[in-house]
Amino acid sequence: MHRHIFALILGLLVPLLCLAQQPIVGTYKIVSYAIEIDGQSREIFGKSPRAYAVITPTRIMFVITAENRKFGTSVEEKAALWDSMIAYTGPYRVEGDKLITSVDASWNENWNGTQQTRIWQAQGNRLTLTSVPAPYARDPSKIIVARLVWEKVE
């Protein structure tokens, strides 16, 4: 009898947990991407970055590239391309206004196996993701906050 009650409760809770994530599920195109480094705002990927975010009920994937990227042939040009992109994926969970991704594949090997936390806010067809303050990868003595605004396309 207890097993049946437990199974019934579990059967009711699992769909509710999935519904809690429904406001963010979808495919999004980037509207804007700005970072603050020590309080100064910058658009390091230009005014028109190219990016998509795909969020399923269980997995998230981001691909972001800077505007005006050119094919690289030299070592220096290829390194510049590396610095003009972001890509990662992994299962995620929502805890209140926090979206926490357990990164299992990333353009940056240092992110693999980490938890990336973003503060999320959905308004209409827009999703804003803001990173928590963290050391800037290019200069750890500085603190960075990234703010990405996405528009739902599907």
PDB file of N, CA and C in Angstrom, residues 61-154:
ATOM      1  N   MET A  61      22.152  24.318 -24.241  1.00  0.00           N
ATOM      2  CA  MET A  61      23.315  24.452 -25.104  1.00  0.00           C
ATOM      3  C   MET A  61      23.400  25.897 -25.585  1.00  0.00           C
ATOM      4  N   PHE A  62      24.596  26.464 -25.487  1.00  0.00           N
ATOM      5  CA  PHE A  62      24.854  27.819 -25.955  1.00  0.00           C
ATOM      6  C   PHE A  62      25.939  27.789 -27.017  1.00  0.00           C
ATOM      7  N   VAL A  63      25.764  28.563 -28.079  1.00  0.00           N
ATOM      8  CA  VAL A  63      26.809  28.803 -29.073  1.00  0.00           C
ATOM      9  C   VAL A  63      26.772  30.300 -29.356  1.00  0.00           C
ATOM     10  N   ILE A  64      27.883  30.981 -29.087  1.00  0.00           N
ATOM     11  CA  ILE A  64      27.957  32.432 -29.260  1.00  0.00           C
ATOM     12  C   ILE A  64      29.240  32.753 -30.016  1.00  0.00           C
ATOM     13  N   THR A  65      29.124  33.563 -31.072  1.00  0.00           N
ATOM     14  CA  THR A  65      30.307  34.026 -31.794  1.00  0.00           C
ATOM     15  C   THR A  65      30.214  35.532 -31.989  1.00  0.00           C
ATOM     16  N   ALA A  66      31.366  36.155 -32.068  1.00  0.00           N
ATOM     17  CA  ALA A  66      31.426  37.599 -32.270  1.00  0.00           C
ATOM     18  C   ALA A  66      31.049  37.957 -33.698  1.00  0.00           C
ATOM     19  N   GLU A  67      30.674  39.222 -33.896  1.00  0.00           N
ATOM     20  CA  GLU A  67      30.374  39.691 -35.243  1.00  0.00           C
ATOM     21  C   GLU A  67      31.661  39.777 -36.064  1.00  0.00           C
ATOM     22  N   ASN A  68      31.516  39.725 -37.374  1.00  0.00           N
ATOM     23  CA  ASN A  68      32.625  39.935 -38.319  1.00  0.00           C
ATOM     24  C   ASN A  68      33.805  38.987 -38.137  1.00  0.00           C
ATOM     25  N   ARG A  69      33.536  37.753 -37.779  1.00  0.00           N
ATOM     26  CA  ARG A  69      34.634  36.773 -37.694  1.00  0.00           C
ATOM     27  C   ARG A  69      35.078  36.389 -39.098  1.00  0.00           C
ATOM     28  N   LYS A  70      36.359  36.170 -39.255  1.00  0.00           N
ATOM     29  CA  LYS A  70      36.934  35.769 -40.538  1.00  0.00           C
ATOM     30  C   LYS A  70      37.661  34.441 -40.367  1.00  0.00           C
ATOM     31  N   PHE A  71      37.690  33.655 -41.414  1.00  0.00           N
ATOM     32  CA  PHE A  71      38.403  32.382 -41.395  1.00  0.00           C
ATOM     33  C   PHE A  71      39.860  32.632 -41.039  1.00  0.00           C
ATOM     34  N   GLY A  72      40.404  31.830 -40.144  1.00  0.00           N
ATOM     35  CA  GLY A  72      41.793  32.002 -39.726  1.00  0.00           C
ATOM     36  C   GLY A  72      42.716  31.007 -40.400  1.00  0.00           C
ATOM     37  N   THR A  73      43.864  31.491 -40.857  1.00  0.00           N
ATOM     38  CA  THR A  73      44.859  30.593 -41.454  1.00  0.00           C
ATOM     39  C   THR A  73      46.130  30.524 -40.622  1.00  0.00           C
ATOM     40  N   SER A  74      46.502  31.621 -39.989  1.00  0.00           N
ATOM     41  CA  SER A  74      47.714  31.620 -39.168  1.00  0.00           C
ATOM     42  C   SER A  74      47.359  31.200 -37.735  1.00  0.00           C
ATOM     43  N   VAL A  75      48.376  30.883 -36.970  1.00  0.00           N
ATOM     44  CA  VAL A  75      48.173  30.516 -35.570  1.00  0.00           C
ATOM     45  C   VAL A  75      47.518  31.674 -34.812  1.00  0.00           C
ATOM     46  N   GLU A  76      47.963  32.891 -35.072  1.00  0.00           N
ATOM     47  CA  GLU A  76      47.419  34.068 -34.396  1.00  0.00           C
ATOM     48  C   GLU A  76      45.949  34.283 -34.747  1.00  0.00           C
ATOM     49  N   GLU A  77      45.614  34.140 -36.039  1.00  0.00           N
ATOM     50  CA  GLU A  77      44.217  34.317 -36.465  1.00  0.00           C
ATOM     51  C   GLU A  77      43.319  33.246 -35.857  1.00  0.00           C
ATOM     52  N   LYS A  78      43.818  32.029 -35.775  1.00  0.00           N
ATOM     53  CA  LYS A  78      43.029  30.949 -35.175  1.00  0.00           C
ATOM     54  C   LYS A  78      42.845  31.185 -33.679  1.00  0.00           C
ATOM     55  N   ALA A  79      43.873  31.694 -33.010  1.00  0.00           N
ATOM     56  CA  ALA A  79      43.751  32.019 -31.589  1.00  0.00           C
ATOM     57  C   ALA A  79      42.720  33.113 -31.381  1.00  0.00           C
ATOM     58  N   ALA A  80      42.686  34.102 -32.267  1.00  0.00           N
ATOM     59  CA  ALA A  80      41.698  35.180 -32.175  1.00  0.00           C
ATOM     60  C   ALA A  80      40.285  34.627 -32.332  1.00  0.00           C
ATOM     61  N   LEU A  81      40.100  33.648 -33.196  1.00  0.00           N
ATOM     62  CA  LEU A  81      38.780  33.021 -33.345  1.00  0.00           C
ATOM     63  C   LEU A  81      38.367  32.340 -32.044  1.00  0.00           C
ATOM     64  N   TRP A  82      39.300  31.687 -31.389  1.00  0.00           N
ATOM     65  CA  TRP A  82      39.019  31.030 -30.113  1.00  0.00           C
ATOM     66  C   TRP A  82      38.504  32.046 -29.089  1.00  0.00           C
ATOM     67  N   ASP A  83      39.112  33.223 -29.069  1.00  0.00           N
ATOM     68  CA  ASP A  83      38.712  34.259 -28.115  1.00  0.00           C
ATOM     69  C   ASP A  83      37.409  34.947 -28.494  1.00  0.00           C
ATOM     70  N   SER A  84      36.858  34.629 -29.665  1.00  0.00           N
ATOM     71  CA  SER A  84      35.623  35.297 -30.105  1.00  0.00           C
ATOM     72  C   SER A  84      34.449  34.329 -30.146  1.00  0.00           C
ATOM     73  N   MET A  85      34.480  33.339 -29.254  1.00  0.00           N
ATOM     74  CA  MET A  85      33.359  32.398 -29.202  1.00  0.00           C
ATOM     75  C   MET A  85      33.167  31.863 -27.790  1.00  0.00           C
ATOM     76  N   ILE A  86      31.981  31.351 -27.559  1.00  0.00           N
ATOM     77  CA  ILE A  86      31.628  30.643 -26.331  1.00  0.00           C
ATOM     78  C   ILE A  86      30.702  29.514 -26.757  1.00  0.00           C
ATOM     79  N   ALA A  87      30.924  28.325 -26.236  1.00  0.00           N
ATOM     80  CA  ALA A  87      30.021  27.204 -26.512  1.00  0.00           C
ATOM     81  C   ALA A  87      30.114  26.224 -25.356  1.00  0.00           C
ATOM     82  N   TYR A  88      28.952  25.873 -24.830  1.00  0.00           N
ATOM     83  CA  TYR A  88      28.936  24.828 -23.805  1.00  0.00           C
ATOM     84  C   TYR A  88      27.555  24.217 -23.711  1.00  0.00           C
ATOM     85  N   THR A  89      27.525  23.050 -23.089  1.00  0.00           N
ATOM     86  CA  THR A  89      26.268  22.324 -22.944  1.00  0.00           C
ATOM     87  C   THR A  89      26.310  21.475 -21.686  1.00  0.00           C
ATOM     88  N   GLY A  90      25.155  21.070 -21.231  1.00  0.00           N
ATOM     89  CA  GLY A  90      25.067  20.176 -20.087  1.00  0.00           C
ATOM     90  C   GLY A  90      23.666  20.144 -19.528  1.00  0.00           C
ATOM     91  N   PRO A  91      23.406  19.205 -18.643  1.00  0.00           N
ATOM     92  CA  PRO A  91      22.120  19.193 -17.959  1.00  0.00           C
ATOM     93  C   PRO A  91      22.054  20.399 -17.019  1.00  0.00           C
ATOM     94  N   TYR A  92      20.843  20.844 -16.742  1.00  0.00           N
ATOM     95  CA  TYR A  92      20.700  22.010 -15.878  1.00  0.00           C
ATOM     96  C   TYR A  92      19.569  21.782 -14.885  1.00  0.00           C
ATOM     97  N   ARG A  93      19.549  22.655 -13.896  1.00  0.00           N
ATOM     98  CA  ARG A  93      18.435  22.681 -12.951  1.00  0.00           C
ATOM     99  C   ARG A  93      18.103  24.141 -12.651  1.00  0.00           C
ATOM    100  N   VAL A  94      16.877  24.374 -12.259  1.00  0.00           N
ATOM    101  CA  VAL A  94      16.426  25.711 -11.888  1.00  0.00           C
ATOM    102  C   VAL A  94      16.170  25.711 -10.392  1.00  0.00           C
ATOM    103  N   GLU A  95      16.784  26.650  -9.708  1.00  0.00           N
ATOM    104  CA  GLU A  95      16.567  26.834  -8.272  1.00  0.00           C
ATOM    105  C   GLU A  95      16.165  28.284  -8.059  1.00  0.00           C
ATOM    106  N   GLY A  96      14.871  28.525  -8.029  1.00  0.00           N
ATOM    107  CA  GLY A  96      14.368  29.892  -7.911  1.00  0.00           C
ATOM    108  C   GLY A  96      14.748  30.682  -9.145  1.00  0.00           C
ATOM    109  N   ASP A  97      15.515  31.774  -8.975  1.00  0.00           N
ATOM    110  CA  ASP A  97      15.935  32.579 -10.129  1.00  0.00           C
ATOM    111  C   ASP A  97      17.320  32.174 -10.634  1.00  0.00           C
ATOM    112  N   LYS A  98      17.827  31.045 -10.172  1.00  0.00           N
ATOM    113  CA  LYS A  98      19.144  30.558 -10.612  1.00  0.00           C
ATOM    114  C   LYS A  98      18.979  29.412 -11.610  1.00  0.00           C
ATOM    115  N   LEU A  99      19.716  29.505 -12.701  1.00  0.00           N
ATOM    116  CA  LEU A  99      19.809  28.448 -13.703  1.00  0.00           C
ATOM    117  C   LEU A  99      21.226  27.895 -13.568  1.00  0.00           C
ATOM    118  N   ILE A 100      21.341  26.648 -13.155  1.00  0.00           N
ATOM    119  CA  ILE A 100      22.649  26.069 -12.863  1.00  0.00           C
ATOM    120  C   ILE A 100      22.916  24.943 -13.858  1.00  0.00           C
ATOM    121  N   THR A 101      23.942  25.127 -14.686  1.00  0.00           N
ATOM    122  CA  THR A 101      24.309  24.139 -15.698  1.00  0.00           C
ATOM    123  C   THR A 101      25.504  23.338 -15.201  1.00  0.00           C
ATOM    124  N   SER A 102      25.392  22.010 -15.276  1.00  0.00           N
ATOM    125  CA  SER A 102      26.519  21.116 -15.001  1.00  0.00           C
ATOM    126  C   SER A 102      27.198  20.867 -16.336  1.00  0.00           C
ATOM    127  N   VAL A 103      28.273  21.600 -16.603  1.00  0.00           N
ATOM    128  CA  VAL A 103      28.907  21.589 -17.920  1.00  0.00           C
ATOM    129  C   VAL A 103      29.579  20.242 -18.177  1.00  0.00           C
ATOM    130  N   ASP A 104      29.155  19.584 -19.272  1.00  0.00           N
ATOM    131  CA  ASP A 104      29.795  18.316 -19.646  1.00  0.00           C
ATOM    132  C   ASP A 104      30.575  18.420 -20.950  1.00  0.00           C
ATOM    133  N   ALA A 105      30.390  19.512 -21.699  1.00  0.00           N
ATOM    134  CA  ALA A 105      31.192  19.769 -22.909  1.00  0.00           C
ATOM    135  C   ALA A 105      31.264  21.280 -23.096  1.00  0.00           C
ATOM    136  N   SER A 106      32.484  21.771 -23.389  1.00  0.00           N
ATOM    137  CA  SER A 106      32.682  23.208 -23.481  1.00  0.00           C
ATOM    138  C   SER A 106      33.836  23.544 -24.410  1.00  0.00           C
ATOM    139  N   TRP A 107      33.795  24.752 -24.987  1.00  0.00           N
ATOM    140  CA  TRP A 107      34.918  25.247 -25.787  1.00  0.00           C
ATOM    141  C   TRP A 107      36.127  25.507 -24.890  1.00  0.00           C
ATOM    142  N   ASN A 108      35.884  25.652 -23.606  1.00  0.00           N
ATOM    143  CA  ASN A 108      36.918  25.967 -22.627  1.00  0.00           C
ATOM    144  C   ASN A 108      37.053  24.771 -21.685  1.00  0.00           C
ATOM    145  N   GLU A 109      38.123  24.023 -21.820  1.00  0.00           N
ATOM    146  CA  GLU A 109      38.307  22.813 -21.016  1.00  0.00           C
ATOM    147  C   GLU A 109      38.196  23.074 -19.519  1.00  0.00           C
ATOM    148  N   ASN A 110      38.497  24.298 -19.079  1.00  0.00           N
ATOM    149  CA  ASN A 110      38.390  24.621 -17.657  1.00  0.00           C
ATOM    150  C   ASN A 110      36.955  24.579 -17.156  1.00  0.00           C
ATOM    151  N   TRP A 111      35.977  24.722 -18.054  1.00  0.00           N
ATOM    152  CA  TRP A 111      34.577  24.695 -17.644  1.00  0.00           C
ATOM    153  C   TRP A 111      34.029  23.281 -17.523  1.00  0.00           C
ATOM    154  N   ASN A 112      34.623  22.316 -18.220  1.00  0.00           N
ATOM    155  CA  ASN A 112      34.110  20.948 -18.160  1.00  0.00           C
ATOM    156  C   ASN A 112      34.124  20.458 -16.720  1.00  0.00           C
ATOM    157  N   GLY A 113      32.991  19.894 -16.298  1.00  0.00           N
ATOM    158  CA  GLY A 113      32.878  19.389 -14.937  1.00  0.00           C
ATOM    159  C   GLY A 113      32.542  20.444 -13.900  1.00  0.00           C
ATOM    160  N   THR A 114      32.325  21.700 -14.332  1.00  0.00           N
ATOM    161  CA  THR A 114      31.987  22.768 -13.382  1.00  0.00           C
ATOM    162  C   THR A 114      30.493  23.033 -13.397  1.00  0.00           C
ATOM    163  N   GLN A 115      30.063  23.832 -12.456  1.00  0.00           N
ATOM    164  CA  GLN A 115      28.682  24.308 -12.394  1.00  0.00           C
ATOM    165  C   GLN A 115      28.716  25.782 -12.786  1.00  0.00           C
ATOM    166  N   GLN A 116      27.962  26.142 -13.810  1.00  0.00           N
ATOM    167  CA  GLN A 116      27.862  27.537 -14.238  1.00  0.00           C
ATOM    168  C   GLN A 116      26.497  28.063 -13.812  1.00  0.00           C
ATOM    169  N   THR A 117      26.495  29.105 -13.001  1.00  0.00           N
ATOM    170  CA  THR A 117      25.255  29.657 -12.466  1.00  0.00           C
ATOM    171  C   THR A 117      24.930  30.971 -13.158  1.00  0.00           C
ATOM    172  N   ARG A 118      23.691  31.101 -13.585  1.00  0.00           N
ATOM    173  CA  ARG A 118      23.184  32.333 -14.179  1.00  0.00           C
ATOM    174  C   ARG A 118      21.884  32.699 -13.470  1.00  0.00           C
ATOM    175  N   ILE A 119      21.666  33.984 -13.294  1.00  0.00           N
ATOM    176  CA  ILE A 119      20.393  34.473 -12.785  1.00  0.00           C
ATOM    177  C   ILE A 119      19.501  34.669 -14.010  1.00  0.00           C
ATOM    178  N   TRP A 120      18.301  34.101 -14.004  1.00  0.00           N
ATOM    179  CA  TRP A 120      17.437  34.195 -15.173  1.00  0.00           C
ATOM    180  C   TRP A 120      16.187  35.001 -14.854  1.00  0.00           C
ATOM    181  N   GLN A 121      15.694  35.655 -15.906  1.00  0.00           N
ATOM    182  CA  GLN A 121      14.446  36.404 -15.816  1.00  0.00           C
ATOM    183  C   GLN A 121      13.764  36.294 -17.166  1.00  0.00           C
ATOM    184  N   ALA A 122      12.523  35.833 -17.164  1.00  0.00           N
ATOM    185  CA  ALA A 122      11.733  35.727 -18.389  1.00  0.00           C
ATOM    186  C   ALA A 122      10.655  36.797 -18.377  1.00  0.00           C
ATOM    187  N   GLN A 123      10.554  37.532 -19.495  1.00  0.00           N
ATOM    188  CA  GLN A 123       9.505  38.533 -19.667  1.00  0.00           C
ATOM    189  C   GLN A 123       9.013  38.433 -21.095  1.00  0.00           C
ATOM    190  N   GLY A 124       7.768  37.995 -21.274  1.00  0.00           N
ATOM    191  CA  GLY A 124       7.242  37.804 -22.623  1.00  0.00           C
ATOM    192  C   GLY A 124       8.078  36.775 -23.347  1.00  0.00           C
ATOM    193  N   ASN A 125       8.570  37.125 -24.543  1.00  0.00           N
ATOM    194  CA  ASN A 125       9.399  36.195 -25.315  1.00  0.00           C
ATOM    195  C   ASN A 125      10.895  36.434 -25.100  1.00  0.00           C
ATOM    196  N   ARG A 126      11.248  37.200 -24.079  1.00  0.00           N
ATOM    197  CA  ARG A 126      12.658  37.497 -23.801  1.00  0.00           C
ATOM    198  C   ARG A 126      13.138  36.782 -22.544  1.00  0.00           C
ATOM    199  N   LEU A 127      14.363  36.330 -22.618  1.00  0.00           N
ATOM    200  CA  LEU A 127      15.026  35.674 -21.500  1.00  0.00           C
ATOM    201  C   LEU A 127      16.338  36.402 -21.258  1.00  0.00           C
ATOM    202  N   THR A 128      16.534  36.889 -20.047  1.00  0.00           N
ATOM    203  CA  THR A 128      17.787  37.542 -19.678  1.00  0.00           C
ATOM    204  C   THR A 128      18.548  36.618 -18.746  1.00  0.00           C
ATOM    205  N   LEU A 129      19.801  36.378 -19.073  1.00  0.00           N
ATOM    206  CA  LEU A 129      20.691  35.573 -18.236  1.00  0.00           C
ATOM    207  C   LEU A 129      21.846  36.458 -17.792  1.00  0.00           C
ATOM    208  N   THR A 130      22.070  36.503 -16.501  1.00  0.00           N
ATOM    209  CA  THR A 130      23.140  37.313 -15.933  1.00  0.00           C
ATOM    210  C   THR A 130      24.047  36.408 -15.120  1.00  0.00           C
ATOM    211  N   SER A 131      25.338  36.464 -15.411  1.00  0.00           N
ATOM    212  CA  SER A 131      26.277  35.629 -14.659  1.00  0.00           C
ATOM    213  C   SER A 131      26.461  36.188 -13.260  1.00  0.00           C
ATOM    214  N   VAL A 132      26.881  35.329 -12.366  1.00  0.00           N
ATOM    215  CA  VAL A 132      27.252  35.801 -11.040  1.00  0.00           C
ATOM    216  C   VAL A 132      28.649  36.408 -11.160  1.00  0.00           C
ATOM    217  N   PRO A 133      28.988  37.391 -10.333  1.00  0.00           N
ATOM    218  CA  PRO A 133      30.327  37.983 -10.417  1.00  0.00           C
ATOM    219  C   PRO A 133      31.410  36.909 -10.254  1.00  0.00           C
ATOM    220  N   ALA A 134      32.412  36.973 -11.133  1.00  0.00           N
ATOM    221  CA  ALA A 134      33.491  35.975 -11.116  1.00  0.00           C
ATOM    222  C   ALA A 134      34.770  36.613 -11.641  1.00  0.00           C
ATOM    223  N   PRO A 135      35.921  36.023 -11.340  1.00  0.00           N
ATOM    224  CA  PRO A 135      37.180  36.542 -11.902  1.00  0.00           C
ATOM    225  C   PRO A 135      37.146  36.447 -13.432  1.00  0.00           C
ATOM    226  N   TYR A 136      37.659  37.460 -14.094  1.00  0.00           N
ATOM    227  CA  TYR A 136      37.721  37.525 -15.546  1.00  0.00           C
ATOM    228  C   TYR A 136      38.801  36.557 -16.022  1.00  0.00           C
ATOM    229  N   ALA A 137      38.463  35.674 -16.961  1.00  0.00           N
ATOM    230  CA  ALA A 137      39.397  34.639 -17.420  1.00  0.00           C
ATOM    231  C   ALA A 137      40.689  35.234 -17.984  1.00  0.00           C
ATOM    232  N   ARG A 138      40.598  36.386 -18.652  1.00  0.00           N
ATOM    233  CA  ARG A 138      41.789  36.986 -19.267  1.00  0.00           C
ATOM    234  C   ARG A 138      42.638  37.772 -18.280  1.00  0.00           C
ATOM    235  N   ASP A 139      42.037  38.153 -17.133  1.00  0.00           N
ATOM    236  CA  ASP A 139      42.773  38.872 -16.094  1.00  0.00           C
ATOM    237  C   ASP A 139      42.064  38.605 -14.758  1.00  0.00           C
ATOM    238  N   PRO A 140      42.453  37.545 -14.056  1.00  0.00           N
ATOM    239  CA  PRO A 140      41.764  37.148 -12.824  1.00  0.00           C
ATOM    240  C   PRO A 140      41.760  38.201 -11.715  1.00  0.00           C
ATOM    241  N   SER A 141      42.518  39.269 -11.869  1.00  0.00           N
ATOM    242  CA  SER A 141      42.478  40.328 -10.865  1.00  0.00           C
ATOM    243  C   SER A 141      41.235  41.202 -11.034  1.00  0.00           C
ATOM    244  N   LYS A 142      40.514  41.023 -12.148  1.00  0.00           N
ATOM    245  CA  LYS A 142      39.308  41.800 -12.425  1.00  0.00           C
ATOM    246  C   LYS A 142      38.074  40.909 -12.282  1.00  0.00           C
ATOM    247  N   ILE A 143      36.955  41.540 -11.948  1.00  0.00           N
ATOM    248  CA  ILE A 143      35.681  40.830 -11.767  1.00  0.00           C
ATOM    249  C   ILE A 143      34.788  41.124 -12.968  1.00  0.00           C
ATOM    250  N   ILE A 144      34.138  40.069 -13.462  1.00  0.00           N
ATOM    251  CA  ILE A 144      33.280  40.186 -14.641  1.00  0.00           C
ATOM    252  C   ILE A 144      31.850  39.749 -14.309  1.00  0.00           C
ATOM    253  N   VAL A 145      30.894  40.431 -14.930  1.00  0.00           N
ATOM    254  CA  VAL A 145      29.485  40.029 -14.924  1.00  0.00           C
ATOM    255  C   VAL A 145      29.024  40.133 -16.371  1.00  0.00           C
ATOM    256  N   ALA A 146      28.457  39.052 -16.881  1.00  0.00           N
ATOM    257  CA  ALA A 146      27.945  39.043 -18.261  1.00  0.00           C
ATOM    258  C   ALA A 146      26.427  39.078 -18.232  1.00  0.00           C
ATOM    259  N   ARG A 147      25.835  39.844 -19.156  1.00  0.00           N
ATOM    260  CA  ARG A 147      24.378  39.939 -19.256  1.00  0.00           C
ATOM    261  C   ARG A 147      24.001  39.664 -20.711  1.00  0.00           C
ATOM    262  N   LEU A 148      23.229  38.600 -20.911  1.00  0.00           N
ATOM    263  CA  LEU A 148      22.784  38.206 -22.242  1.00  0.00           C
ATOM    264  C   LEU A 148      21.276  38.291 -22.305  1.00  0.00           C
ATOM    265  N   VAL A 149      20.784  38.938 -23.357  1.00  0.00           N
ATOM    266  CA  VAL A 149      19.340  39.013 -23.581  1.00  0.00           C
ATOM    267  C   VAL A 149      19.036  38.197 -24.818  1.00  0.00           C
ATOM    268  N   TRP A 150      18.079  37.286 -24.693  1.00  0.00           N
ATOM    269  CA  TRP A 150      17.706  36.350 -25.759  1.00  0.00           C
ATOM    270  C   TRP A 150      16.245  36.569 -26.121  1.00  0.00           C
ATOM    271  N   GLU A 151      15.917  36.304 -27.372  1.00  0.00           N
ATOM    272  CA  GLU A 151      14.520  36.361 -27.831  1.00  0.00           C
ATOM    273  C   GLU A 151      14.120  34.979 -28.336  1.00  0.00           C
ATOM    274  N   LYS A 152      12.995  34.499 -27.838  1.00  0.00           N
ATOM    275  CA  LYS A 152      12.535  33.156 -28.187  1.00  0.00           C
ATOM    276  C   LYS A 152      12.124  33.119 -29.649  1.00  0.00           C
ATOM    277  N   VAL A 153      12.625  32.105 -30.374  1.00  0.00           N
ATOM    278  CA  VAL A 153      12.257  31.930 -31.779  1.00  0.00           C
ATOM    279  C   VAL A 153      11.412  30.676 -31.968  1.00  0.00           C
ATOM    280  N   GLU A 154      11.445  29.769 -31.029  1.00  0.00           N
ATOM    281  CA  GLU A 154      10.612  28.549 -31.065  1.00  0.00           C
ATOM    282  C   GLU A 154      10.139  28.228 -29.676  1.00  0.00           C
TER     283      GLU A 154
END
